[in-house]
């Protein structure tokens, strides 16, 4: 099926809808937007601010630096912490007609050398040259370097490679998703749909720019809309930076949104400041509790869904209050179908393929298989019910989606997060176990009662209402959070 047309979003986006423009490639977009917003502040970083004009000039000079080492369509790795120099380098690479290979800043020298074999980059731009020491026949360029003269943007095409972003894909093996200029810009356009306060906002960056959510929904959406982006270099200073900057939009994973909400309740004020009106939340399941509690604080939290392979944005939820459990309406131009419960996708936003390692099962008849189990309601709103690779097959033959059960338990205000997994007893019998992390702010409301007994009682009420084969046989109430990935997703226990 073809997803919703652009016009469906007009009523959700308001007057900003008519300011949304489509560009063929990043060079065209950047030339147009940097001229349109020339005198506005584009980036605030490390105590300095840079207008769109200044950023455009620095990008042009860095193109000169790059052109001494590479030419289109070379692949150029970018290995640096979130910073103005990262932004400058990324824009220079992609507008020179090269492909930016976004490498996580935490990689060590051995791993960086391994990525060179995977992705075949000819140069690496970095703020830590020692990490490139094991790379062979690669030009190493300082991210802080500049030149006296500018170099103009290349004549890029929408079909050209724009960026390679590392991902585990559907199998978990490291590889890169190759996104074209068309795919990236479709993701950027999608980021403008479904809410009214779109242009000339104040964004704050706390997500890594090497993650598709941070790159497209945070950085590029900010630049496309003439907004100012404050780069928070250390998340330990996140709330201090927010107090000074007063962001209007934040892009967060649920775990960070939860942490901010907990502290906001503790101190009786919004930790992101009184100017915040919009919170975009994704990359993991967004609890209904967060939507409702941020609404009480005067902040609209919009859940969404996306993948690295889809240039991040597949759907967003403009009906966050009436359908808080949904990840929303699928964006325009995306073709989709649901095959045996799994979401399959096509469209301009989709990657050109994996680089480094092939996944023969990633596609079926030209459709990208997301690996996500979904359902769609009568209004066309999408709900994620689990991951195929996480399905538990019990000895009885029943298939269990942990995420579907976890959503039931997470519906309790007193439960912050949960994990359902296959367990085994000393006799070798397999069964379902549940571990939960209580929500501290809700626990505080319980007074002097036996809190553990209360939590167990509430969980058992939900458990008793489940079909017999999907009930958990063991409940553990944790005193600490689950182990999490760099993108703040829960690390799942290995199957028995």
Short mmCIF file of C-alpha atoms in Angstrom, two decimals, residues 6-496:
data_model
loop_
_atom_site.label_atom_id
_atom_site.label_comp_id
_atom_site.label_asym_id
_atom_site.label_seq_id
_atom_site.Cartn_x
_atom_site.Cartn_y
_atom_site.Cartn_z
CA UNK A 6 1.14 14.92 2.14
CA UNK A 7 -2.26 16.61 2.35
CA UNK A 8 -3.27 14.46 5.31
CA UNK A 9 -0.55 16.21 7.29
CA UNK A 10 -1.61 19.73 6.40
CA UNK A 11 -4.13 19.90 9.24
CA UNK A 12 -1.53 18.68 11.73
CA UNK A 13 1.28 20.95 10.50
CA UNK A 14 -0.64 24.21 10.03
CA UNK A 15 0.94 27.22 8.33
CA UNK A 16 4.39 25.61 8.41
CA UNK A 17 3.20 23.08 5.85
CA UNK A 18 3.56 25.53 2.96
CA UNK A 19 7.18 26.28 3.91
CA UNK A 20 8.23 22.68 3.44
CA UNK A 21 10.29 22.40 0.25
CA UNK A 22 11.73 19.38 -1.51
CA UNK A 23 15.33 19.44 -2.69
CA UNK A 24 17.10 17.01 -4.98
CA UNK A 25 20.30 16.72 -2.96
CA UNK A 26 22.10 17.97 0.12
CA UNK A 27 24.20 20.49 -1.81
CA UNK A 28 21.07 22.10 -3.21
CA UNK A 29 19.36 22.10 0.17
CA UNK A 30 22.33 23.55 2.02
CA UNK A 31 22.99 26.29 -0.54
CA UNK A 32 19.34 27.38 -0.42
CA UNK A 33 18.77 27.17 3.33
CA UNK A 34 22.10 28.70 4.37
CA UNK A 35 21.35 31.70 2.13
CA UNK A 36 17.76 32.02 3.34
CA UNK A 37 18.76 31.97 7.01
CA UNK A 38 22.19 33.61 6.59
CA UNK A 39 21.97 35.94 9.59
CA UNK A 40 20.32 33.49 11.98
CA UNK A 41 22.36 31.43 14.44
CA UNK A 42 22.85 27.91 13.15
CA UNK A 43 25.05 26.30 15.81
CA UNK A 44 25.95 27.04 19.42
CA UNK A 45 28.86 24.97 20.66
CA UNK A 46 31.40 25.18 23.45
CA UNK A 47 30.61 28.81 24.25
CA UNK A 48 30.64 30.06 20.64
CA UNK A 49 27.83 30.73 18.17
CA UNK A 50 27.92 30.50 14.39
CA UNK A 51 25.44 31.97 11.92
CA UNK A 52 24.30 30.12 8.85
CA UNK A 53 26.56 32.41 6.81
CA UNK A 54 29.59 31.58 8.97
CA UNK A 55 28.85 27.88 8.84
CA UNK A 56 28.45 28.00 5.04
CA UNK A 57 31.81 29.76 4.72
CA UNK A 58 33.54 27.24 6.99
CA UNK A 59 31.96 24.36 5.05
CA UNK A 60 33.25 25.83 1.77
CA UNK A 61 36.77 26.17 3.19
CA UNK A 62 36.70 22.62 4.49
CA UNK A 63 35.70 21.43 1.03
CA UNK A 64 39.02 22.92 -0.07
CA UNK A 65 40.82 20.89 2.60
CA UNK A 66 39.06 17.71 1.50
CA UNK A 67 39.71 18.33 -2.20
CA UNK A 68 43.45 18.13 -1.53
CA UNK A 69 43.00 14.48 -0.57
CA UNK A 70 39.88 13.10 -2.27
CA UNK A 71 37.39 13.72 -5.05
CA UNK A 72 33.83 12.57 -5.66
CA UNK A 73 32.53 9.93 -5.21
CA UNK A 74 35.08 8.83 -2.60
CA UNK A 75 34.00 7.66 0.82
CA UNK A 76 35.30 9.77 3.69
CA UNK A 77 35.05 8.57 7.30
CA UNK A 78 34.11 11.02 10.03
CA UNK A 79 35.35 10.04 13.48
CA UNK A 80 34.83 12.80 16.04
CA UNK A 81 32.73 13.75 19.03
CA UNK A 82 29.61 15.87 18.59
CA UNK A 83 30.89 19.37 17.80
CA UNK A 84 30.76 22.28 15.40
CA UNK A 85 33.67 20.70 13.55
CA UNK A 86 31.66 17.48 13.09
CA UNK A 87 28.78 19.45 11.55
CA UNK A 88 31.13 21.45 9.31
CA UNK A 89 32.95 18.33 8.13
CA UNK A 90 29.78 16.34 7.43
CA UNK A 91 28.27 19.12 5.32
CA UNK A 92 31.56 19.58 3.46
CA UNK A 93 31.93 15.88 2.69
CA UNK A 94 28.42 15.38 1.33
CA UNK A 95 28.29 18.67 -0.63
CA UNK A 96 31.64 17.83 -2.26
CA UNK A 97 29.92 14.78 -3.73
CA UNK A 98 31.58 12.29 -1.37
CA UNK A 99 29.90 9.85 0.98
CA UNK A 100 30.29 10.49 4.72
CA UNK A 101 30.96 7.32 6.71
CA UNK A 102 29.75 8.19 10.22
CA UNK A 103 31.89 6.29 12.74
CA UNK A 104 30.95 6.30 16.44
CA UNK A 105 33.44 8.40 18.38
CA UNK A 106 34.09 5.67 20.96
CA UNK A 107 35.68 3.25 18.46
CA UNK A 108 39.28 2.27 19.17
CA UNK A 109 42.13 2.19 16.62
CA UNK A 110 41.77 -1.54 15.93
CA UNK A 111 38.04 -1.24 15.25
CA UNK A 112 38.53 1.85 13.08
CA UNK A 113 40.97 -0.13 10.92
CA UNK A 114 38.34 -2.85 10.65
CA UNK A 115 35.74 -0.35 9.46
CA UNK A 116 38.11 0.74 6.71
CA UNK A 117 38.04 -2.81 5.35
CA UNK A 118 34.26 -2.89 5.64
CA UNK A 119 33.51 0.48 4.06
CA UNK A 120 36.54 1.26 1.91
CA UNK A 121 37.00 4.91 2.83
CA UNK A 122 39.86 6.85 1.24
CA UNK A 123 40.22 9.48 3.96
CA UNK A 124 39.25 9.97 7.57
CA UNK A 125 38.35 13.26 9.24
CA UNK A 126 38.96 13.04 12.97
CA UNK A 127 39.57 14.92 16.19
CA UNK A 128 41.82 12.08 17.39
CA UNK A 129 44.43 11.08 14.76
CA UNK A 130 45.78 8.28 16.96
CA UNK A 131 42.57 6.33 16.34
CA UNK A 132 43.40 6.26 12.61
CA UNK A 133 46.93 4.96 13.19
CA UNK A 134 46.17 1.40 12.01
CA UNK A 135 44.41 2.47 8.80
CA UNK A 136 46.45 1.88 5.65
CA UNK A 137 46.62 4.12 2.57
CA UNK A 138 44.17 6.57 4.10
CA UNK A 139 44.51 10.34 4.30
CA UNK A 140 44.08 11.52 7.89
CA UNK A 141 42.54 15.00 8.12
CA UNK A 142 42.08 17.06 11.27
CA UNK A 143 38.46 18.03 11.84
CA UNK A 144 39.69 21.46 12.99
CA UNK A 145 41.64 22.16 9.77
CA UNK A 146 40.62 24.99 7.46
CA UNK A 147 41.79 26.72 4.27
CA UNK A 148 42.13 30.31 3.10
CA UNK A 149 39.99 29.84 0.01
CA UNK A 150 36.57 28.25 -0.49
CA UNK A 151 35.57 25.49 -2.87
CA UNK A 152 32.08 25.43 -4.32
CA UNK A 153 29.60 22.62 -3.87
CA UNK A 154 29.61 19.76 -6.35
CA UNK A 155 26.84 18.98 -8.81
CA UNK A 156 25.35 16.18 -6.72
CA UNK A 157 22.45 13.97 -7.74
CA UNK A 158 19.71 12.63 -5.54
CA UNK A 159 20.77 9.07 -6.29
CA UNK A 160 24.35 9.68 -5.13
CA UNK A 161 25.50 8.15 -1.87
CA UNK A 162 25.20 10.66 0.95
CA UNK A 163 26.12 8.80 4.14
CA UNK A 164 26.85 5.35 5.53
CA UNK A 165 25.59 4.80 9.06
CA UNK A 166 26.60 1.78 11.09
CA UNK A 167 23.85 -0.60 12.13
CA UNK A 168 23.32 -4.12 13.31
CA UNK A 169 20.57 -4.63 10.75
CA UNK A 170 18.20 -7.53 11.22
CA UNK A 171 20.91 -10.00 12.28
CA UNK A 172 22.89 -7.79 14.68
CA UNK A 173 26.16 -8.12 12.73
CA UNK A 174 27.85 -4.72 12.22
CA UNK A 175 27.52 -3.24 8.77
CA UNK A 176 26.64 0.08 7.18
CA UNK A 177 23.38 1.33 5.69
CA UNK A 178 24.03 3.38 2.55
CA UNK A 179 21.61 6.30 2.35
CA UNK A 180 21.31 8.41 -0.78
CA UNK A 181 20.78 12.18 -0.83
CA UNK A 182 17.15 11.49 -1.75
CA UNK A 183 16.66 9.17 1.23
CA UNK A 184 18.25 11.57 3.70
CA UNK A 185 16.22 14.54 2.47
CA UNK A 186 13.00 12.54 2.54
CA UNK A 187 13.77 11.81 6.18
CA UNK A 188 14.34 15.51 6.80
CA UNK A 189 11.05 16.48 5.14
CA UNK A 190 9.21 13.83 7.17
CA UNK A 191 10.64 15.41 10.32
CA UNK A 192 8.63 18.57 9.61
CA UNK A 193 5.25 16.85 9.49
CA UNK A 194 2.68 16.38 12.24
CA UNK A 195 3.22 19.37 14.55
CA UNK A 196 2.89 23.14 14.15
CA UNK A 197 6.04 24.68 15.67
CA UNK A 198 8.45 23.66 12.93
CA UNK A 199 10.62 26.53 11.69
CA UNK A 200 13.14 28.77 13.47
CA UNK A 201 13.16 26.81 16.71
CA UNK A 202 15.83 26.08 19.31
CA UNK A 203 17.04 22.49 19.29
CA UNK A 204 19.45 20.93 21.75
CA UNK A 205 21.58 17.97 20.69
CA UNK A 206 22.24 15.21 23.23
CA UNK A 207 22.14 12.19 20.89
CA UNK A 208 25.23 11.05 18.98
CA UNK A 209 25.41 12.43 15.44
CA UNK A 210 26.52 9.01 14.26
CA UNK A 211 23.06 7.67 15.14
CA UNK A 212 20.44 8.19 12.42
CA UNK A 213 18.03 9.76 14.94
CA UNK A 214 20.61 12.33 16.00
CA UNK A 215 21.85 13.05 12.47
CA UNK A 216 18.58 13.40 10.57
CA UNK A 217 15.92 14.26 13.14
CA UNK A 218 18.13 16.47 15.28
CA UNK A 219 20.92 18.08 13.21
CA UNK A 220 19.58 18.13 9.66
CA UNK A 221 16.01 18.93 10.67
CA UNK A 222 17.36 21.89 12.65
CA UNK A 223 19.41 23.23 9.72
CA UNK A 224 16.60 22.64 7.22
CA UNK A 225 14.16 24.68 9.34
CA UNK A 226 16.41 27.65 10.08
CA UNK A 227 16.65 26.65 13.71
CA UNK A 228 19.50 27.01 16.20
CA UNK A 229 21.17 23.83 17.44
CA UNK A 230 22.95 23.84 20.80
CA UNK A 231 25.48 21.01 20.95
CA UNK A 232 25.64 19.52 24.43
CA UNK A 233 29.11 17.98 24.49
CA UNK A 234 28.65 16.14 27.78
CA UNK A 235 25.26 14.81 28.83
CA UNK A 236 26.26 15.30 32.46
CA UNK A 237 25.78 19.01 31.71
CA UNK A 238 22.51 18.50 29.83
CA UNK A 239 20.25 20.29 32.30
CA UNK A 240 22.71 23.07 32.99
CA UNK A 241 22.97 23.70 29.24
CA UNK A 242 19.19 23.55 28.85
CA UNK A 243 18.67 26.11 31.61
CA UNK A 244 20.92 28.58 29.79
CA UNK A 245 19.77 27.80 26.23
CA UNK A 246 16.03 27.22 26.81
CA UNK A 247 15.36 24.79 23.94
CA UNK A 248 11.93 24.70 22.33
CA UNK A 249 12.32 21.21 20.80
CA UNK A 250 14.16 18.17 22.12
CA UNK A 251 14.83 14.91 20.30
CA UNK A 252 15.25 12.11 22.84
CA UNK A 253 15.17 8.38 23.37
CA UNK A 254 12.60 7.28 26.00
CA UNK A 255 15.19 6.54 28.69
CA UNK A 256 16.46 10.14 28.61
CA UNK A 257 12.91 11.51 28.54
CA UNK A 258 12.12 9.37 31.58
CA UNK A 259 15.18 10.61 33.46
CA UNK A 260 14.34 14.24 32.72
CA UNK A 261 10.73 13.72 33.83
CA UNK A 262 11.82 12.13 37.11
CA UNK A 263 14.11 15.06 37.91
CA UNK A 264 11.48 17.58 36.81
CA UNK A 265 9.04 16.10 39.31
CA UNK A 266 11.66 15.97 42.03
CA UNK A 267 12.62 19.64 41.67
CA UNK A 268 9.19 20.95 40.68
CA UNK A 269 10.26 22.47 37.36
CA UNK A 270 10.85 21.39 33.79
CA UNK A 271 14.53 20.44 33.68
CA UNK A 272 14.66 21.40 30.00
CA UNK A 273 13.34 24.90 30.71
CA UNK A 274 10.04 26.71 30.40
CA UNK A 275 10.36 27.25 26.64
CA UNK A 276 10.15 23.57 25.73
CA UNK A 277 6.92 22.81 23.87
CA UNK A 278 7.76 19.76 21.73
CA UNK A 279 9.52 16.51 22.50
CA UNK A 280 10.20 14.02 19.68
CA UNK A 281 10.72 10.55 21.14
CA UNK A 282 11.74 7.33 19.43
CA UNK A 283 14.41 4.65 18.84
CA UNK A 284 12.70 2.47 21.49
CA UNK A 285 9.21 1.86 22.87
CA UNK A 286 7.64 5.07 24.20
CA UNK A 287 5.49 4.39 27.29
CA UNK A 288 2.04 5.97 27.35
CA UNK A 289 2.95 7.32 30.80
CA UNK A 290 5.55 9.66 29.26
CA UNK A 291 3.07 11.11 26.78
CA UNK A 292 0.54 11.83 29.53
CA UNK A 293 2.98 13.19 32.10
CA UNK A 294 4.72 15.55 29.68
CA UNK A 295 1.30 16.79 28.58
CA UNK A 296 0.61 17.71 32.21
CA UNK A 297 3.83 19.74 32.10
CA UNK A 298 2.65 21.58 28.97
CA UNK A 299 4.93 19.67 26.59
CA UNK A 300 3.64 17.69 23.60
CA UNK A 301 5.56 14.41 23.35
CA UNK A 302 5.25 12.79 19.93
CA UNK A 303 6.19 9.09 19.63
CA UNK A 304 7.61 7.91 16.33
CA UNK A 305 9.19 4.95 14.59
CA UNK A 306 12.09 4.59 12.24
CA UNK A 307 15.13 2.59 11.24
CA UNK A 308 18.64 3.37 10.12
CA UNK A 309 17.70 1.64 6.86
CA UNK A 310 14.76 4.03 6.34
CA UNK A 311 16.66 7.28 6.91
CA UNK A 312 15.16 7.19 10.39
CA UNK A 313 11.58 8.36 9.92
CA UNK A 314 8.84 5.89 8.94
CA UNK A 315 5.95 7.15 11.07
CA UNK A 316 5.08 9.83 13.59
CA UNK A 317 2.10 10.23 15.88
CA UNK A 318 0.27 13.58 15.60
CA UNK A 319 -2.59 12.16 17.73
CA UNK A 320 -0.34 11.65 20.74
CA UNK A 321 -3.08 12.13 23.35
CA UNK A 322 -5.88 10.13 21.75
CA UNK A 323 -3.58 7.30 20.59
CA UNK A 324 -0.57 7.46 22.95
CA UNK A 325 0.38 3.82 22.41
CA UNK A 326 0.81 4.23 18.66
CA UNK A 327 3.93 5.21 16.70
CA UNK A 328 1.62 7.08 14.36
CA UNK A 329 0.79 7.45 10.71
CA UNK A 330 3.22 6.21 8.08
CA UNK A 331 4.76 9.18 6.28
CA UNK A 332 3.98 10.15 2.68
CA UNK A 333 5.65 8.36 -0.20
CA UNK A 334 6.43 5.22 1.77
CA UNK A 335 5.00 1.97 0.42
CA UNK A 336 4.26 -0.65 3.02
CA UNK A 337 2.62 -3.98 3.57
CA UNK A 338 2.21 -6.26 6.55
CA UNK A 339 3.23 -9.84 5.80
CA UNK A 340 2.51 -12.39 8.54
CA UNK A 341 2.57 -9.52 11.04
CA UNK A 342 5.92 -8.12 9.83
CA UNK A 343 6.22 -4.61 8.38
CA UNK A 344 7.74 -4.47 4.87
CA UNK A 345 8.78 -1.17 3.29
CA UNK A 346 9.68 0.51 0.01
CA UNK A 347 10.13 4.19 -0.81
CA UNK A 348 12.43 7.14 -1.47
CA UNK A 349 13.55 7.15 2.15
CA UNK A 350 14.92 3.59 2.03
CA UNK A 351 18.62 2.76 1.93
CA UNK A 352 20.36 1.61 -1.24
CA UNK A 353 21.58 -1.47 0.61
CA UNK A 354 24.04 -2.66 3.21
CA UNK A 355 27.77 -2.05 2.92
CA UNK A 356 30.34 -4.38 4.45
CA UNK A 357 28.15 -7.41 5.01
CA UNK A 358 25.21 -8.67 3.03
CA UNK A 359 21.93 -9.79 4.56
CA UNK A 360 20.23 -12.00 1.98
CA UNK A 361 17.07 -12.22 4.08
CA UNK A 362 16.72 -8.44 4.44
CA UNK A 363 14.67 -8.19 1.24
CA UNK A 364 11.76 -10.13 -0.20
CA UNK A 365 10.50 -9.36 -3.72
CA UNK A 366 12.08 -5.90 -3.52
CA UNK A 367 10.57 -5.11 -0.12
CA UNK A 368 12.76 -4.36 2.89
CA UNK A 369 11.80 -6.62 5.78
CA UNK A 370 12.01 -4.55 8.94
CA UNK A 371 11.92 -7.47 11.36
CA UNK A 372 9.29 -5.53 13.34
CA UNK A 373 5.93 -7.07 14.14
CA UNK A 374 3.12 -4.55 13.87
CA UNK A 375 -0.60 -4.00 13.73
CA UNK A 376 -2.57 -1.12 12.29
CA UNK A 377 -5.87 0.22 13.60
CA UNK A 378 -8.87 1.28 11.54
CA UNK A 379 -7.58 4.87 11.37
CA UNK A 380 -4.26 3.84 9.87
CA UNK A 381 -2.23 4.28 13.05
CA UNK A 382 0.69 1.89 13.48
CA UNK A 383 1.53 -0.09 16.63
CA UNK A 384 4.75 -2.03 17.19
CA UNK A 385 4.08 -5.39 18.84
CA UNK A 386 7.56 -6.93 18.84
CA UNK A 387 10.62 -8.08 16.93
CA UNK A 388 10.70 -11.33 14.97
CA UNK A 389 14.17 -12.21 16.27
CA UNK A 390 12.95 -11.78 19.86
CA UNK A 391 10.02 -14.18 19.52
CA UNK A 392 10.07 -16.90 22.17
CA UNK A 393 8.86 -20.35 21.10
CA UNK A 394 7.70 -22.23 24.18
CA UNK A 395 7.86 -26.04 24.48
CA UNK A 396 4.09 -26.00 23.93
CA UNK A 397 4.71 -24.53 20.47
CA UNK A 398 3.18 -21.15 21.35
CA UNK A 399 4.96 -18.05 19.99
CA UNK A 400 5.41 -15.22 22.48
CA UNK A 401 6.35 -11.63 21.63
CA UNK A 402 8.14 -10.22 24.70
CA UNK A 403 7.47 -6.62 23.63
CA UNK A 404 3.73 -7.26 23.48
CA UNK A 405 3.68 -8.60 27.02
CA UNK A 406 6.00 -5.86 28.26
CA UNK A 407 3.61 -3.23 26.91
CA UNK A 408 0.93 -4.71 29.16
CA UNK A 409 3.08 -4.53 32.27
CA UNK A 410 4.49 -1.11 31.32
CA UNK A 411 0.95 0.28 31.23
CA UNK A 412 1.19 0.46 35.02
CA UNK A 413 2.29 3.92 36.13
CA UNK A 414 4.48 2.33 38.80
CA UNK A 415 6.52 0.38 36.18
CA UNK A 416 9.21 2.26 34.30
CA UNK A 417 10.61 -0.62 32.24
CA UNK A 418 10.31 -4.36 32.02
CA UNK A 419 11.78 -7.36 30.28
CA UNK A 420 10.06 -10.66 29.58
CA UNK A 421 12.37 -13.54 28.75
CA UNK A 422 12.59 -17.30 28.54
CA UNK A 423 13.91 -18.87 31.74
CA UNK A 424 14.71 -22.42 32.76
CA UNK A 425 14.60 -24.13 36.15
CA UNK A 426 16.97 -26.68 37.65
CA UNK A 427 14.93 -29.49 36.14
CA UNK A 428 15.33 -28.05 32.65
CA UNK A 429 11.73 -26.85 32.37
CA UNK A 430 11.29 -23.67 30.29
CA UNK A 431 8.99 -20.85 31.39
CA UNK A 432 8.52 -17.07 31.14
CA UNK A 433 10.13 -14.70 33.61
CA UNK A 434 9.54 -11.00 34.13
CA UNK A 435 11.92 -8.40 35.53
CA UNK A 436 10.70 -4.86 36.18
CA UNK A 437 12.23 -1.53 37.12
CA UNK A 438 9.81 0.50 39.29
CA UNK A 439 9.24 4.20 38.59
CA UNK A 440 10.65 6.14 41.55
CA UNK A 441 8.25 9.08 41.29
CA UNK A 442 5.23 6.77 41.50
CA UNK A 443 6.74 4.72 44.32
CA UNK A 444 7.07 7.91 46.35
CA UNK A 445 3.29 8.36 46.21
CA UNK A 446 2.62 5.00 47.91
CA UNK A 447 3.45 6.13 51.42
CA UNK A 448 4.32 3.55 54.09
CA UNK A 449 2.71 0.49 52.51
CA UNK A 450 4.69 -2.59 51.51
CA UNK A 451 5.80 -1.34 48.12
CA UNK A 452 7.08 -4.65 46.79
CA UNK A 453 3.82 -6.38 47.71
CA UNK A 454 1.86 -3.60 46.00
CA UNK A 455 3.91 -3.87 42.79
CA UNK A 456 3.62 -7.65 42.72
CA UNK A 457 -0.11 -7.41 43.26
CA UNK A 458 -0.56 -4.98 40.35
CA UNK A 459 1.62 -7.09 38.07
CA UNK A 460 -0.28 -10.24 38.98
CA UNK A 461 -3.58 -8.58 38.09
CA UNK A 462 -2.29 -8.04 34.55
CA UNK A 463 -0.67 -11.47 34.47
CA UNK A 464 -3.91 -13.20 35.47
CA UNK A 465 -5.77 -11.52 32.61
CA UNK A 466 -3.32 -12.85 30.00
CA UNK A 467 -3.92 -16.11 28.11
CA UNK A 468 -2.64 -19.00 30.21
CA UNK A 469 0.23 -19.85 27.83
CA UNK A 470 1.66 -16.28 27.95
CA UNK A 471 1.59 -15.75 31.72
CA UNK A 472 4.90 -15.21 33.49
CA UNK A 473 5.85 -17.69 36.20
CA UNK A 474 8.47 -15.59 37.95
CA UNK A 475 8.63 -11.88 38.80
CA UNK A 476 11.77 -10.05 39.86
CA UNK A 477 11.62 -6.43 41.02
CA UNK A 478 14.94 -4.78 40.26
CA UNK A 479 16.65 -2.12 42.33
CA UNK A 480 18.67 -0.87 39.35
CA UNK A 481 18.12 -0.20 35.66
CA UNK A 482 18.73 -2.77 32.94
CA UNK A 483 21.98 -2.75 31.01
CA UNK A 484 21.54 -0.52 27.97
CA UNK A 485 23.10 -0.07 24.54
CA UNK A 486 24.76 3.25 23.53
CA UNK A 487 21.38 4.26 22.04
CA UNK A 488 19.75 3.56 25.45
CA UNK A 489 17.84 0.44 24.37
CA UNK A 490 17.59 -2.37 26.91
CA UNK A 491 20.10 -5.16 26.33
CA UNK A 492 17.98 -8.28 26.10
CA UNK A 493 18.92 -11.47 27.86
CA UNK A 494 20.06 -14.26 25.58
CA UNK A 495 17.51 -16.91 24.80
CA UNK A 496 17.77 -20.18 26.69
#
